[in-house]
Amino acid sequence: MNNGIIIIGGGASALMLASLLPKNSATIIERNAQPGAKILISGGGKCNITNEVMGSGYYVGESSFIQESLDLFDQKALLKWLENRKLRPVLRKESQYFCPQSAKELLDLFLKESKKQKILLNEKVTEVHKRGDFFRVKTDKRTLSAKYVVVASGGLSFPKLGASPIGYEIAEHFGHSIVKTAPALVGFTVQKEQFFFKELSGATTDVAIKVNDRVCKGSLLFAHKGISGPAVLDTSLYWEKGKIEVDFLPNFSWESIQKSKKQLSSLLPLPKRVTKAFLVQLNLDDKQGVKTTAGELLLLQTLNHYSFAPAGTFGYSKAEVTKGGINTDEVDAGTMMSKKTEGLYFTGEVLDVTGRLGGYNFQWAFSSAYACATGMKPYL
Ligand SMILES: Cc1cc2nc3c(=O)[nH]c(=O)nc-3n(C[C@H](O)[C@H](O)[C@H](O)COP(=O)(O)OP(=O)(O)OC[C@H]3O[C@@H](n4cnc5c(N)ncnc54)[C@H](O)[C@@H]3O)c2cc1C
């Protein structure tokens, strides 16, 4: 079977690309029974499509590479493209755009738009080679031939939704280097000293977390296995190993605490059981604020810079994304074509580009697909 363009993977990036390419020019190969599985479960079922505040600063990766692609198709262009197809994302949580009702609206739009291409489902790509001007794409069912191949197979996160290392294997076969991958936008497991966190499972509080030279603000959720929640997920993007510092009381003023007759567990703006657990850790009684000594106040103030080293992360099975990936130095930012092999392209999460929480990863999947479609135009 001879195809013009083969797109490996049928996720967000592939579906956008298939929608942008001319009719009957591409074949998507997707190992799942349905394309776009992650779209459906994303953003709590409503898909956080993009963010009003956009820029390479919200990504980990090579910033000029990322910015060049974002500039080709930014959040405004994406929103316009969606609106032209009758999907008007709604603004929530200050700057994040979600589907109005459910993520299915976005998937349905893509399924309609990409109908003009062939989609092979339940078919797993196993190898890609190049002979002369043509690629040979081997699947578990057949071998296909194509003039152009786009690797849009995503990262390693959520293997139950189809994730596989095939993108990295293909890239390496064609001489590309891979920036070390790790689970990201994921919770942390804790070491012995913080095992008491697990007993606080379900409690949430607003925090500011310092990680290297970054500060991630938002909610922290005490979880069964450690800590999670938006601030922690963002922190995981910048963390490799070593300590993080959590400010559990980021906006609290200590001035009046020693004047108050209230108990400490009522005075501190944390869930009561969280304060009580920290008091135990600090060897302090839950006494009236007025009765706390200067030394005890200093101890309490360590909650503004509670420093500890996570044991690790919850892993790929729980991570929203994979950081690291195909080295972007070896890919053209304006077209997503490999600088090593003509006709080979990479889009989406498989590249070493990872966004923060807030719609940045879908925006990247779509912007890189747009760059790829534009880059292919002269050949089609
Ligand atoms: C729980 C969860 C919630 C998320 N929520 C958001 C959100 O709200 N906003 C946001 O911006 N991002 C979110 N993300 C991240 C976002 O889903 C991804 O960054 C995005 O889907 C990446 O798009 P992609 O096309 O590069 O890869 P994917 O969407 O992962 O698609 C890759 C596809 O390739 C297929 N594939 C893999 N190997 C093979 C093979 N060998 N042969 C054939 N097919 C193969 C996979 O089955 C998959 O369908 C979320 C992720 C998760 C897991």
Coordinates of C-alpha atoms in Angstrom, one line a residue, residues 82-280:
L82 CA -12.1 26.2 16.7
E83 CA -14.7 29.0 16.6
N84 CA -14.8 28.7 12.8
R85 CA -15.8 25.1 13.4
K86 CA -18.4 26.1 16.0
L87 CA -16.5 25.2 19.1
R88 CA -16.3 28.1 21.5
P89 CA -14.1 27.2 24.4
V90 CA -14.9 28.9 27.7
L91 CA -12.6 30.7 30.0
R92 CA -12.2 29.1 33.5
K93 CA -9.8 29.5 36.4
E94 CA -8.7 33.0 35.2
S95 CA -6.9 32.1 32.0
Q96 CA -7.6 28.5 31.0
Y97 CA -9.8 27.6 28.1
F98 CA -12.0 24.5 28.4
C99 CA -14.6 22.8 26.2
P100 CA -18.0 24.3 27.1
Q101 CA -19.6 21.0 28.0
S102 CA -17.2 18.1 27.7
A103 CA -14.0 17.0 26.0
K104 CA -16.0 15.0 23.6
E105 CA -16.9 18.2 21.8
L106 CA -13.3 18.7 20.8
L107 CA -12.8 15.1 19.8
D108 CA -16.0 15.1 17.7
L109 CA -14.7 18.2 15.9
F110 CA -11.5 16.5 15.1
L111 CA -13.1 13.3 14.0
K112 CA -15.3 15.3 11.6
E113 CA -12.4 17.3 10.3
S114 CA -10.1 14.3 9.9
K115 CA -12.7 12.2 8.1
K116 CA -11.0 13.3 4.9
Q117 CA -8.0 11.2 5.8
K118 CA -7.7 7.4 6.2
I119 CA -7.5 6.2 9.9
L120 CA -6.2 2.7 10.6
L121 CA -7.2 1.6 14.1
N122 CA -6.1 -1.3 16.3
E123 CA -2.8 -1.2 14.4
K124 CA 0.5 -0.8 16.1
V125 CA 3.6 0.6 14.4
T126 CA 6.6 -1.5 15.2
E127 CA 9.4 -0.1 12.9
V128 CA 10.2 2.5 10.3
H129 CA 13.0 2.3 7.7
K130 CA 13.9 4.4 4.7
R131 CA 14.7 2.9 1.3
G132 CA 15.6 5.5 -1.4
D133 CA 12.9 8.2 -1.3
F134 CA 10.3 6.1 0.5
F135 CA 9.7 5.1 4.1
R136 CA 8.6 1.6 5.0
V137 CA 6.3 1.6 8.0
K138 CA 6.0 -1.8 9.6
T139 CA 2.9 -2.5 11.7
D140 CA 1.7 -5.6 13.5
K141 CA -0.5 -6.2 10.5
R142 CA 1.4 -5.1 7.3
T143 CA 4.1 -2.9 5.8
L144 CA 3.1 0.4 4.3
S145 CA 5.1 2.7 2.2
A146 CA 5.1 6.5 2.3
K147 CA 6.9 9.5 1.0
Y148 CA 6.6 11.4 4.3
V149 CA 6.3 10.1 7.9
V150 CA 5.1 12.1 10.9
V151 CA 5.9 10.7 14.3
A152 CA 3.1 11.9 16.5
S153 CA 3.1 9.0 19.0
G154 CA 3.3 11.0 22.2
G155 CA 5.3 10.2 25.3
L156 CA 5.4 7.4 27.8
S157 CA 2.7 8.7 30.2
F158 CA -0.6 6.8 30.7
P159 CA 0.5 3.5 29.1
K160 CA -3.1 2.2 29.6
L161 CA -4.2 4.8 26.9
G162 CA -1.7 3.5 24.3
A163 CA 1.6 5.3 25.2
S164 CA 4.7 3.5 23.8
P165 CA 8.4 4.3 23.2
I166 CA 8.0 3.9 19.4
G167 CA 8.6 7.6 18.7
Y168 CA 11.9 7.6 20.5
E169 CA 12.9 4.3 18.8
I170 CA 12.2 5.6 15.3
A171 CA 14.0 8.9 16.1
E172 CA 17.1 7.0 17.3
H173 CA 17.0 4.7 14.3
F174 CA 17.4 7.9 12.1
G175 CA 20.3 9.2 14.2
H176 CA 18.4 11.5 16.6
S177 CA 19.3 11.9 20.2
I178 CA 16.8 11.7 23.0
V179 CA 16.8 14.1 26.0
K180 CA 16.4 11.9 29.1
T181 CA 12.7 11.3 29.7
A182 CA 10.8 11.4 33.1
P183 CA 7.2 11.5 34.3
A184 CA 6.0 15.1 34.7
L185 CA 2.9 16.9 35.9
V186 CA 2.7 14.1 38.5
G187 CA 2.5 13.8 42.3
F188 CA 5.5 13.0 44.6
T189 CA 6.0 10.0 46.8
V190 CA 7.6 10.9 50.1
Q191 CA 10.4 9.6 52.4
K192 CA 10.0 8.3 55.9
E193 CA 10.1 11.7 57.6
Q194 CA 7.0 12.8 55.6
F195 CA 5.0 9.5 55.9
F196 CA 2.6 11.5 58.2
F197 CA 1.5 13.3 55.0
K198 CA -0.3 10.1 54.0
E199 CA -2.5 10.3 57.1
L200 CA -3.7 13.7 55.8
S201 CA -5.0 12.2 52.6
G202 CA -7.8 14.3 51.1
A203 CA -6.8 17.6 52.7
T204 CA -5.9 20.5 50.4
T205 CA -4.2 23.8 51.0
D206 CA -2.7 26.7 49.0
V207 CA 1.0 26.7 48.9
A208 CA 4.0 28.1 47.1
I209 CA 6.7 25.6 46.3
K210 CA 10.3 26.5 45.5
V211 CA 12.1 24.1 43.1
N212 CA 15.5 25.1 41.8
D213 CA 14.9 28.7 40.8
R214 CA 11.2 28.4 40.2
V215 CA 8.2 29.0 42.5
C216 CA 5.0 27.0 41.7
K217 CA 1.8 28.4 43.4
G218 CA -1.5 26.8 43.8
S219 CA -3.2 24.0 45.6
L220 CA -1.4 21.0 47.3
L221 CA -3.4 17.8 47.9
F222 CA -2.2 15.4 50.5
A223 CA -2.7 12.0 48.8
H224 CA -2.6 8.3 49.7
K225 CA 0.9 7.9 48.2
G226 CA 2.3 11.4 49.1
I227 CA 1.4 14.8 47.6
S228 CA -0.3 15.9 44.5
G229 CA -2.5 18.9 43.3
P230 CA -1.8 21.6 40.8
A231 CA 1.2 23.2 42.6
V232 CA 2.9 19.9 43.0
L233 CA 2.2 18.8 39.4
D234 CA 3.9 22.0 38.1
T235 CA 6.8 21.5 40.5
S236 CA 7.4 18.0 39.1
L237 CA 8.2 19.6 35.7
Y238 CA 11.3 21.3 37.2
W239 CA 12.3 18.7 39.8
E240 CA 14.9 16.0 39.1
K241 CA 16.0 15.0 42.5
G242 CA 16.9 16.7 45.8
K243 CA 14.9 19.1 48.0
I244 CA 11.9 21.2 47.4
E245 CA 10.7 23.9 49.8
V246 CA 7.0 24.3 50.5
D247 CA 5.6 27.5 52.0
F248 CA 2.4 26.1 53.6
L249 CA 1.3 29.5 54.7
P250 CA 2.2 31.7 51.7
N251 CA -0.1 34.7 52.5
F252 CA -0.2 34.4 56.3
S253 CA 0.9 37.3 58.5
W254 CA 2.3 36.2 61.9
E255 CA 1.9 39.6 63.5
S256 CA -1.2 39.1 65.6
I257 CA -0.8 35.5 66.4
Q258 CA 0.7 36.1 69.9
K259 CA -2.2 38.4 70.8
S260 CA -4.9 35.9 70.0
K261 CA -6.7 33.7 72.6
K262 CA -7.6 31.2 69.9
Q263 CA -5.9 27.8 69.7
L264 CA -3.1 27.5 67.1
S265 CA -5.1 24.9 65.2
S266 CA -7.8 27.5 64.6
L267 CA -5.4 30.4 64.0
L268 CA -3.4 29.0 61.2
P269 CA -5.2 29.0 57.8
L270 CA -4.7 25.3 57.2
P271 CA -7.1 22.5 57.5
K272 CA -7.3 21.8 61.3
R273 CA -6.0 18.2 60.9
V274 CA -3.0 19.5 58.9
T275 CA -2.1 22.0 61.5
K276 CA -2.4 19.4 64.3
A277 CA -0.2 17.0 62.4
F278 CA 2.5 19.7 61.9
L279 CA 2.3 20.6 65.6
V280 CA 3.0 17.0 66.5

